[in-house]
Amino acid sequence: MKFPLIAALAMAGAGAAGLAYARYIEPGRFEITRLELALPGLPPAFDGYRIVHLSDLHYDGVMNERRMAEVAAHVRAARPDLVAFTGDFVTAHVSFDADELVRFLRALDAPDGVLAVLGNHDHVGHTRTLRAALAEAGVIELANCVQTVRRGAATLHLAGVDSLYWRKARLDRVTEALPDDGAPVILLAHEPDLADLAAPLGCFALQLSGHAHGGQISLGGLTALGLPAHGRRYVSGLYLTGRMFVYANRGLGTTSAPLRFNCRPEIAVITLRA
């Protein structure tokens, strides 16, 4: 009788330890993912151009000021030319300190600035306050529009769409606004499954997204059970759909349950190659 009891106690202890790790340890273990991507048509002037891709901050208490300061330090250490933020700065119906968010965003130092799109959570209860904070911090929101970066006569276009989840994504407006100069276009879209609509257009070289959090708890086939709408095909890492790359960032924060297991929060450093 002792052996079954000992085994049960051991299993209970292991489960408790795993839960404590998933709640208190892994959500703060930021992983720096470094990736080099050769984009067709990239002008030589942009060879080596570095983008730090962030997503899904979910500033909600679990993601606190200490962790945000650590994220900002990692970003500065990467010395990016540009920071791309693909939405869910906050969590639906959870209050946040707008002044602290502004301080965090201002600390993301990059010569070409911080470009961002909003996520599905950003549109629930906080949109006006959040947009005011982004504007105060100097973040440029790409709400179905295009921003061009220049190096001399060479150009690189950054486009962004609003949340697909809330049917605010307008690829038609983006394509209408794109200059006809043959320069590559990088698309920011919170929900990664938008790639199935964007890739066939043939306009975009790379899509940067978040939303799925990599599943947050990565346990084989069980991961798929917790994936959100519009985040089920492109979950984590690099994909190629048609001729367009898709990078699905695992995100910085958590939602639903404040847990991460085998799915560390991510800061992606993407270096473009001609």
PDB file of N, CA, C and O in Angstrom, residues 158-218:
ATOM      1  N   LEU A 158       6.527  49.444 -44.910  1.00  0.00           N
ATOM      2  CA  LEU A 158       5.895  48.750 -43.792  1.00  0.00           C
ATOM      3  C   LEU A 158       4.408  49.049 -43.842  1.00  0.00           C
ATOM      4  O   LEU A 158       3.997  50.213 -43.803  1.00  0.00           O
ATOM      5  N   ALA A 159       3.611  48.006 -43.957  1.00  0.00           N
ATOM      6  CA  ALA A 159       2.159  48.164 -44.002  1.00  0.00           C
ATOM      7  C   ALA A 159       1.554  47.521 -42.759  1.00  0.00           C
ATOM      8  O   ALA A 159       2.162  46.640 -42.142  1.00  0.00           O
ATOM      9  N   GLY A 160       0.361  47.949 -42.412  1.00  0.00           N
ATOM     10  CA  GLY A 160      -0.296  47.358 -41.251  1.00  0.00           C
ATOM     11  C   GLY A 160      -1.794  47.324 -41.418  1.00  0.00           C
ATOM     12  O   GLY A 160      -2.380  48.230 -42.023  1.00  0.00           O
ATOM     13  N   VAL A 161      -2.413  46.263 -40.888  1.00  0.00           N
ATOM     14  CA  VAL A 161      -3.873  46.171 -40.892  1.00  0.00           C
ATOM     15  C   VAL A 161      -4.382  46.095 -39.457  1.00  0.00           C
ATOM     16  O   VAL A 161      -3.698  45.586 -38.564  1.00  0.00           O
ATOM     17  N   ASP A 162      -5.558  46.595 -39.251  1.00  0.00           N
ATOM     18  CA  ASP A 162      -6.218  46.520 -37.959  1.00  0.00           C
ATOM     19  C   ASP A 162      -6.709  45.083 -37.732  1.00  0.00           C
ATOM     20  O   ASP A 162      -6.540  44.204 -38.579  1.00  0.00           O
ATOM     21  N   SER A 163      -7.357  44.839 -36.605  1.00  0.00           N
ATOM     22  CA  SER A 163      -7.680  43.482 -36.157  1.00  0.00           C
ATOM     23  C   SER A 163      -8.645  42.739 -37.083  1.00  0.00           C
ATOM     24  O   SER A 163      -9.758  43.204 -37.357  1.00  0.00           O
ATOM     25  N   LEU A 164      -8.193  41.580 -37.539  1.00  0.00           N
ATOM     26  CA  LEU A 164      -9.053  40.694 -38.334  1.00  0.00           C
ATOM     27  C   LEU A 164     -10.185  40.144 -37.479  1.00  0.00           C
ATOM     28  O   LEU A 164     -11.314  39.955 -37.958  1.00  0.00           O
ATOM     29  N   TYR A 165      -9.912  39.881 -36.219  1.00  0.00           N
ATOM     30  CA  TYR A 165     -10.910  39.320 -35.297  1.00  0.00           C
ATOM     31  C   TYR A 165     -12.163  40.188 -35.251  1.00  0.00           C
ATOM     32  O   TYR A 165     -13.287  39.679 -35.220  1.00  0.00           O
ATOM     33  N   TRP A 166     -11.959  41.500 -35.253  1.00  0.00           N
ATOM     34  CA  TRP A 166     -13.082  42.440 -35.191  1.00  0.00           C
ATOM     35  C   TRP A 166     -13.491  42.958 -36.568  1.00  0.00           C
ATOM     36  O   TRP A 166     -14.198  43.960 -36.674  1.00  0.00           O
ATOM     37  N   ARG A 167     -13.017  42.292 -37.614  1.00  0.00           N
ATOM     38  CA  ARG A 167     -13.365  42.635 -38.999  1.00  0.00           C
ATOM     39  C   ARG A 167     -12.983  44.067 -39.347  1.00  0.00           C
ATOM     40  O   ARG A 167     -13.690  44.766 -40.088  1.00  0.00           O
ATOM     41  N   LYS A 168     -11.850  44.504 -38.815  1.00  0.00           N
ATOM     42  CA  LYS A 168     -11.351  45.840 -39.090  1.00  0.00           C
ATOM     43  C   LYS A 168     -10.169  45.829 -40.058  1.00  0.00           C
ATOM     44  O   LYS A 168      -9.658  46.891 -40.414  1.00  0.00           O
ATOM     45  N   ALA A 169      -9.712  44.646 -40.444  1.00  0.00           N
ATOM     46  CA  ALA A 169      -8.583  44.540 -41.361  1.00  0.00           C
ATOM     47  C   ALA A 169      -9.029  44.898 -42.781  1.00  0.00           C
ATOM     48  O   ALA A 169      -9.974  44.307 -43.302  1.00  0.00           O
ATOM     49  N   ARG A 170      -8.329  45.852 -43.396  1.00  0.00           N
ATOM     50  CA  ARG A 170      -8.690  46.301 -44.745  1.00  0.00           C
ATOM     51  C   ARG A 170      -7.467  46.199 -45.656  1.00  0.00           C
ATOM     52  O   ARG A 170      -6.760  47.180 -45.893  1.00  0.00           O
ATOM     53  N   LEU A 171      -7.239  45.013 -46.164  1.00  0.00           N
ATOM     54  CA  LEU A 171      -6.133  44.819 -47.084  1.00  0.00           C
ATOM     55  C   LEU A 171      -6.313  45.643 -48.357  1.00  0.00           C
ATOM     56  O   LEU A 171      -5.333  46.043 -48.992  1.00  0.00           O
ATOM     57  N   ASP A 172      -7.563  45.899 -48.728  1.00  0.00           N
ATOM     58  CA  ASP A 172      -7.802  46.692 -49.941  1.00  0.00           C
ATOM     59  C   ASP A 172      -7.248  48.106 -49.796  1.00  0.00           C
ATOM     60  O   ASP A 172      -6.650  48.657 -50.726  1.00  0.00           O
ATOM     61  N   ARG A 173      -7.410  48.699 -48.611  1.00  0.00           N
ATOM     62  CA  ARG A 173      -6.878  50.040 -48.393  1.00  0.00           C
ATOM     63  C   ARG A 173      -5.346  50.029 -48.420  1.00  0.00           C
ATOM     64  O   ARG A 173      -4.717  50.968 -48.926  1.00  0.00           O
ATOM     65  N   VAL A 174      -4.774  48.967 -47.869  1.00  0.00           N
ATOM     66  CA  VAL A 174      -3.312  48.862 -47.857  1.00  0.00           C
ATOM     67  C   VAL A 174      -2.773  48.753 -49.275  1.00  0.00           C
ATOM     68  O   VAL A 174      -1.829  49.460 -49.663  1.00  0.00           O
ATOM     69  N   THR A 175      -3.357  47.863 -50.067  1.00  0.00           N
ATOM     70  CA  THR A 175      -2.846  47.672 -51.425  1.00  0.00           C
ATOM     71  C   THR A 175      -3.023  48.924 -52.274  1.00  0.00           C
ATOM     72  O   THR A 175      -2.180  49.235 -53.117  1.00  0.00           O
ATOM     73  N   GLU A 176      -4.097  49.658 -52.030  1.00  0.00           N
ATOM     74  CA  GLU A 176      -4.298  50.912 -52.764  1.00  0.00           C
ATOM     75  C   GLU A 176      -3.251  51.956 -52.396  1.00  0.00           C
ATOM     76  O   GLU A 176      -2.870  52.800 -53.224  1.00  0.00           O
ATOM     77  N   ALA A 177      -2.772  51.900 -51.156  1.00  0.00           N
ATOM     78  CA  ALA A 177      -1.813  52.906 -50.681  1.00  0.00           C
ATOM     79  C   ALA A 177      -0.370  52.550 -51.001  1.00  0.00           C
ATOM     80  O   ALA A 177       0.519  53.395 -50.841  1.00  0.00           O
ATOM     81  N   LEU A 178      -0.103  51.338 -51.450  1.00  0.00           N
ATOM     82  CA  LEU A 178       1.273  50.913 -51.701  1.00  0.00           C
ATOM     83  C   LEU A 178       1.863  51.631 -52.910  1.00  0.00           C
ATOM     84  O   LEU A 178       1.259  51.634 -53.987  1.00  0.00           O
ATOM     85  N   PRO A 179       3.051  52.212 -52.755  1.00  0.00           N
ATOM     86  CA  PRO A 179       3.724  52.804 -53.913  1.00  0.00           C
ATOM     87  C   PRO A 179       4.093  51.722 -54.926  1.00  0.00           C
ATOM     88  O   PRO A 179       4.402  50.589 -54.561  1.00  0.00           O
ATOM     89  N   ASP A 180       4.076  52.086 -56.164  1.00  0.00           N
ATOM     90  CA  ASP A 180       4.389  51.143 -57.239  1.00  0.00           C
ATOM     91  C   ASP A 180       5.856  51.304 -57.641  1.00  0.00           C
ATOM     92  O   ASP A 180       6.179  51.723 -58.750  1.00  0.00           O
ATOM     93  N   ASP A 181       6.758  50.970 -56.698  1.00  0.00           N
ATOM     94  CA  ASP A 181       8.186  51.152 -56.963  1.00  0.00           C
ATOM     95  C   ASP A 181       8.968  49.846 -56.892  1.00  0.00           C
ATOM     96  O   ASP A 181      10.197  49.843 -57.009  1.00  0.00           O
ATOM     97  N   GLY A 182       8.277  48.730 -56.676  1.00  0.00           N
ATOM     98  CA  GLY A 182       8.940  47.433 -56.650  1.00  0.00           C
ATOM     99  C   GLY A 182       9.665  47.112 -55.370  1.00  0.00           C
ATOM    100  O   GLY A 182      10.253  46.026 -55.251  1.00  0.00           O
ATOM    101  N   ALA A 183       9.662  48.013 -54.399  1.00  0.00           N
ATOM    102  CA  ALA A 183      10.341  47.751 -53.127  1.00  0.00           C
ATOM    103  C   ALA A 183       9.550  46.723 -52.321  1.00  0.00           C
ATOM    104  O   ALA A 183       8.320  46.663 -52.407  1.00  0.00           O
ATOM    105  N   PRO A 184      10.227  45.883 -51.538  1.00  0.00           N
ATOM    106  CA  PRO A 184       9.509  44.884 -50.747  1.00  0.00           C
ATOM    107  C   PRO A 184       8.639  45.528 -49.675  1.00  0.00           C
ATOM    108  O   PRO A 184       8.919  46.634 -49.211  1.00  0.00           O
ATOM    109  N   VAL A 185       7.587  44.795 -49.307  1.00  0.00           N
ATOM    110  CA  VAL A 185       6.628  45.294 -48.319  1.00  0.00           C
ATOM    111  C   VAL A 185       6.546  44.286 -47.167  1.00  0.00           C
ATOM    112  O   VAL A 185       6.375  43.086 -47.393  1.00  0.00           O
ATOM    113  N   ILE A 186       6.664  44.788 -45.953  1.00  0.00           N
ATOM    114  CA  ILE A 186       6.486  43.976 -44.752  1.00  0.00           C
ATOM    115  C   ILE A 186       5.134  44.339 -44.147  1.00  0.00           C
ATOM    116  O   ILE A 186       4.845  45.516 -43.912  1.00  0.00           O
ATOM    117  N   LEU A 187       4.321  43.333 -43.894  1.00  0.00           N
ATOM    118  CA  LEU A 187       2.962  43.538 -43.389  1.00  0.00           C
ATOM    119  C   LEU A 187       2.890  43.190 -41.912  1.00  0.00           C
ATOM    120  O   LEU A 187       3.289  42.101 -41.494  1.00  0.00           O
ATOM    121  N   LEU A 188       2.372  44.118 -41.111  1.00  0.00           N
ATOM    122  CA  LEU A 188       2.101  43.876 -39.705  1.00  0.00           C
ATOM    123  C   LEU A 188       0.620  43.538 -39.558  1.00  0.00           C
ATOM    124  O   LEU A 188      -0.239  44.316 -39.984  1.00  0.00           O
ATOM    125  N   ALA A 189       0.337  42.392 -38.973  1.00  0.00           N
ATOM    126  CA  ALA A 189      -1.048  41.952 -38.785  1.00  0.00           C
ATOM    127  C   ALA A 189      -1.110  41.159 -37.489  1.00  0.00           C
ATOM    128  O   ALA A 189      -0.384  40.173 -37.338  1.00  0.00           O
ATOM    129  N   HIS A 190      -1.946  41.557 -36.568  1.00  0.00           N
ATOM    130  CA  HIS A 190      -1.997  40.860 -35.285  1.00  0.00           C
ATOM    131  C   HIS A 190      -2.310  39.380 -35.454  1.00  0.00           C
ATOM    132  O   HIS A 190      -1.605  38.517 -34.927  1.00  0.00           O
ATOM    133  N   GLU A 191      -3.364  39.062 -36.188  1.00  0.00           N
ATOM    134  CA  GLU A 191      -3.798  37.677 -36.339  1.00  0.00           C
ATOM    135  C   GLU A 191      -3.042  37.013 -37.498  1.00  0.00           C
ATOM    136  O   GLU A 191      -3.175  37.431 -38.650  1.00  0.00           O
ATOM    137  N   PRO A 192      -2.268  35.965 -37.228  1.00  0.00           N
ATOM    138  CA  PRO A 192      -1.399  35.389 -38.261  1.00  0.00           C
ATOM    139  C   PRO A 192      -2.147  34.733 -39.415  1.00  0.00           C
ATOM    140  O   PRO A 192      -1.636  34.686 -40.533  1.00  0.00           O
ATOM    141  N   ASP A 193      -3.348  34.228 -39.172  1.00  0.00           N
ATOM    142  CA  ASP A 193      -4.062  33.526 -40.244  1.00  0.00           C
ATOM    143  C   ASP A 193      -4.524  34.460 -41.352  1.00  0.00           C
ATOM    144  O   ASP A 193      -5.002  34.003 -42.400  1.00  0.00           O
ATOM    145  N   LEU A 194      -4.357  35.774 -41.152  1.00  0.00           N
ATOM    146  CA  LEU A 194      -4.594  36.717 -42.237  1.00  0.00           C
ATOM    147  C   LEU A 194      -3.688  36.404 -43.424  1.00  0.00           C
ATOM    148  O   LEU A 194      -3.978  36.791 -44.554  1.00  0.00           O
ATOM    149  N   ALA A 195      -2.607  35.678 -43.182  1.00  0.00           N
ATOM    150  CA  ALA A 195      -1.668  35.334 -44.256  1.00  0.00           C
ATOM    151  C   ALA A 195      -2.358  34.621 -45.407  1.00  0.00           C
ATOM    152  O   ALA A 195      -1.946  34.763 -46.564  1.00  0.00           O
ATOM    153  N   ASP A 196      -3.402  33.857 -45.112  1.00  0.00           N
ATOM    154  CA  ASP A 196      -4.098  33.143 -46.183  1.00  0.00           C
ATOM    155  C   ASP A 196      -4.846  34.090 -47.111  1.00  0.00           C
ATOM    156  O   ASP A 196      -5.185  33.730 -48.245  1.00  0.00           O
ATOM    157  N   LEU A 197      -5.099  35.309 -46.645  1.00  0.00           N
ATOM    158  CA  LEU A 197      -5.698  36.343 -47.484  1.00  0.00           C
ATOM    159  C   LEU A 197      -4.636  37.236 -48.113  1.00  0.00           C
ATOM    160  O   LEU A 197      -4.798  37.699 -49.237  1.00  0.00           O
ATOM    161  N   ALA A 198      -3.551  37.471 -47.379  1.00  0.00           N
ATOM    162  CA  ALA A 198      -2.529  38.409 -47.838  1.00  0.00           C
ATOM    163  C   ALA A 198      -1.594  37.805 -48.873  1.00  0.00           C
ATOM    164  O   ALA A 198      -1.234  38.469 -49.856  1.00  0.00           O
ATOM    165  N   ALA A 199      -1.187  36.550 -48.664  1.00  0.00           N
ATOM    166  CA  ALA A 199      -0.196  35.953 -49.557  1.00  0.00           C
ATOM    167  C   ALA A 199      -0.647  35.890 -51.014  1.00  0.00           C
ATOM    168  O   ALA A 199       0.145  36.206 -51.914  1.00  0.00           O
ATOM    169  N   PRO A 200      -1.896  35.505 -51.293  1.00  0.00           N
ATOM    170  CA  PRO A 200      -2.305  35.426 -52.702  1.00  0.00           C
ATOM    171  C   PRO A 200      -2.284  36.764 -53.448  1.00  0.00           C
ATOM    172  O   PRO A 200      -2.277  36.775 -54.681  1.00  0.00           O
ATOM    173  N   LEU A 201      -2.254  37.875 -52.717  1.00  0.00           N
ATOM    174  CA  LEU A 201      -2.232  39.177 -53.364  1.00  0.00           C
ATOM    175  C   LEU A 201      -0.887  39.447 -54.042  1.00  0.00           C
ATOM    176  O   LEU A 201      -0.806  40.281 -54.944  1.00  0.00           O
ATOM    177  N   GLY A 202       0.153  38.766 -53.578  1.00  0.00           N
ATOM    178  CA  GLY A 202       1.464  38.909 -54.183  1.00  0.00           C
ATOM    179  C   GLY A 202       2.157  40.224 -53.886  1.00  0.00           C
ATOM    180  O   GLY A 202       3.146  40.565 -54.536  1.00  0.00           O
ATOM    181  N   CYS A 203       1.658  40.965 -52.889  1.00  0.00           N
ATOM    182  CA  CYS A 203       2.216  42.294 -52.590  1.00  0.00           C
ATOM    183  C   CYS A 203       3.278  42.262 -51.493  1.00  0.00           C
ATOM    184  O   CYS A 203       4.082  43.192 -51.394  1.00  0.00           O
ATOM    185  N   PHE A 204       3.250  41.230 -50.658  1.00  0.00           N
ATOM    186  CA  PHE A 204       4.011  41.269 -49.418  1.00  0.00           C
ATOM    187  C   PHE A 204       5.118  40.224 -49.410  1.00  0.00           C
ATOM    188  O   PHE A 204       4.914  39.084 -49.815  1.00  0.00           O
ATOM    189  N   ALA A 205       6.280  40.639 -48.899  1.00  0.00           N
ATOM    190  CA  ALA A 205       7.410  39.721 -48.782  1.00  0.00           C
ATOM    191  C   ALA A 205       7.407  39.005 -47.441  1.00  0.00           C
ATOM    192  O   ALA A 205       7.867  37.862 -47.339  1.00  0.00           O
ATOM    193  N   LEU A 206       6.893  39.667 -46.405  1.00  0.00           N
ATOM    194  CA  LEU A 206       6.946  39.134 -45.045  1.00  0.00           C
ATOM    195  C   LEU A 206       5.755  39.649 -44.261  1.00  0.00           C
ATOM    196  O   LEU A 206       5.414  40.837 -44.356  1.00  0.00           O
ATOM    197  N   GLN A 207       5.123  38.759 -43.501  1.00  0.00           N
ATOM    198  CA  GLN A 207       4.074  39.165 -42.561  1.00  0.00           C
ATOM    199  C   GLN A 207       4.553  38.874 -41.150  1.00  0.00           C
ATOM    200  O   GLN A 207       4.998  37.766 -40.846  1.00  0.00           O
ATOM    201  N   LEU A 208       4.432  39.868 -40.277  1.00  0.00           N
ATOM    202  CA  LEU A 208       4.767  39.717 -38.867  1.00  0.00           C
ATOM    203  C   LEU A 208       3.470  39.706 -38.063  1.00  0.00           C
ATOM    204  O   LEU A 208       2.628  40.591 -38.227  1.00  0.00           O
ATOM    205  N   SER A 209       3.318  38.704 -37.189  1.00  0.00           N
ATOM    206  CA  SER A 209       2.071  38.536 -36.435  1.00  0.00           C
ATOM    207  C   SER A 209       2.353  37.997 -35.037  1.00  0.00           C
ATOM    208  O   SER A 209       3.481  37.612 -34.704  1.00  0.00           O
ATOM    209  N   GLY A 210       1.310  37.961 -34.234  1.00  0.00           N
ATOM    210  CA  GLY A 210       1.372  37.379 -32.890  1.00  0.00           C
ATOM    211  C   GLY A 210       0.117  36.574 -32.629  1.00  0.00           C
ATOM    212  O   GLY A 210      -0.160  35.607 -33.310  1.00  0.00           O
ATOM    213  N   HIS A 211      -0.627  36.975 -31.583  1.00  0.00           N
ATOM    214  CA  HIS A 211      -1.990  36.495 -31.321  1.00  0.00           C
ATOM    215  C   HIS A 211      -2.074  35.103 -30.705  1.00  0.00           C
ATOM    216  O   HIS A 211      -2.767  34.902 -29.715  1.00  0.00           O
ATOM    217  N   ALA A 212      -1.393  34.109 -31.274  1.00  0.00           N
ATOM    218  CA  ALA A 212      -1.554  32.731 -30.804  1.00  0.00           C
ATOM    219  C   ALA A 212      -0.716  32.423 -29.573  1.00  0.00           C
ATOM    220  O   ALA A 212      -0.940  31.413 -28.908  1.00  0.00           O
ATOM    221  N   HIS A 213       0.269  33.266 -29.267  1.00  0.00           N
ATOM    222  CA  HIS A 213       1.149  33.077 -28.108  1.00  0.00           C
ATOM    223  C   HIS A 213       1.921  31.760 -28.179  1.00  0.00           C
ATOM    224  O   HIS A 213       2.389  31.278 -27.144  1.00  0.00           O
ATOM    225  N   GLY A 214       2.020  31.172 -29.356  1.00  0.00           N
ATOM    226  CA  GLY A 214       2.655  29.863 -29.466  1.00  0.00           C
ATOM    227  C   GLY A 214       1.876  28.768 -28.776  1.00  0.00           C
ATOM    228  O   GLY A 214       2.356  27.649 -28.646  1.00  0.00           O
ATOM    229  N   GLY A 215       0.656  29.105 -28.342  1.00  0.00           N
ATOM    230  CA  GLY A 215      -0.161  28.168 -27.579  1.00  0.00           C
ATOM    231  C   GLY A 215      -0.056  28.367 -26.076  1.00  0.00           C
ATOM    232  O   GLY A 215      -0.877  27.853 -25.315  1.00  0.00           O
ATOM    233  N   GLN A 216       0.985  29.101 -25.620  1.00  0.00           N
ATOM    234  CA  GLN A 216       1.293  29.335 -24.199  1.00  0.00           C
ATOM    235  C   GLN A 216       1.733  28.071 -23.481  1.00  0.00           C
ATOM    236  O   GLN A 216       2.722  28.068 -22.767  1.00  0.00           O
ATOM    237  N   ILE A 217       0.987  26.999 -23.625  1.00  0.00           N
ATOM    238  CA  ILE A 217       1.359  25.712 -23.033  1.00  0.00           C
ATOM    239  C   ILE A 217       1.565  24.748 -24.181  1.00  0.00           C
ATOM    240  O   ILE A 217       0.613  24.350 -24.855  1.00  0.00           O
ATOM    241  N   SER A 218       2.822  24.416 -24.445  1.00  0.00           N
ATOM    242  CA  SER A 218       3.166  23.604 -25.604  1.00  0.00           C
ATOM    243  C   SER A 218       3.345  22.153 -25.180  1.00  0.00           C
ATOM    244  O   SER A 218       4.383  21.762 -24.640  1.00  0.00           O
TER     245      SER A 218
END
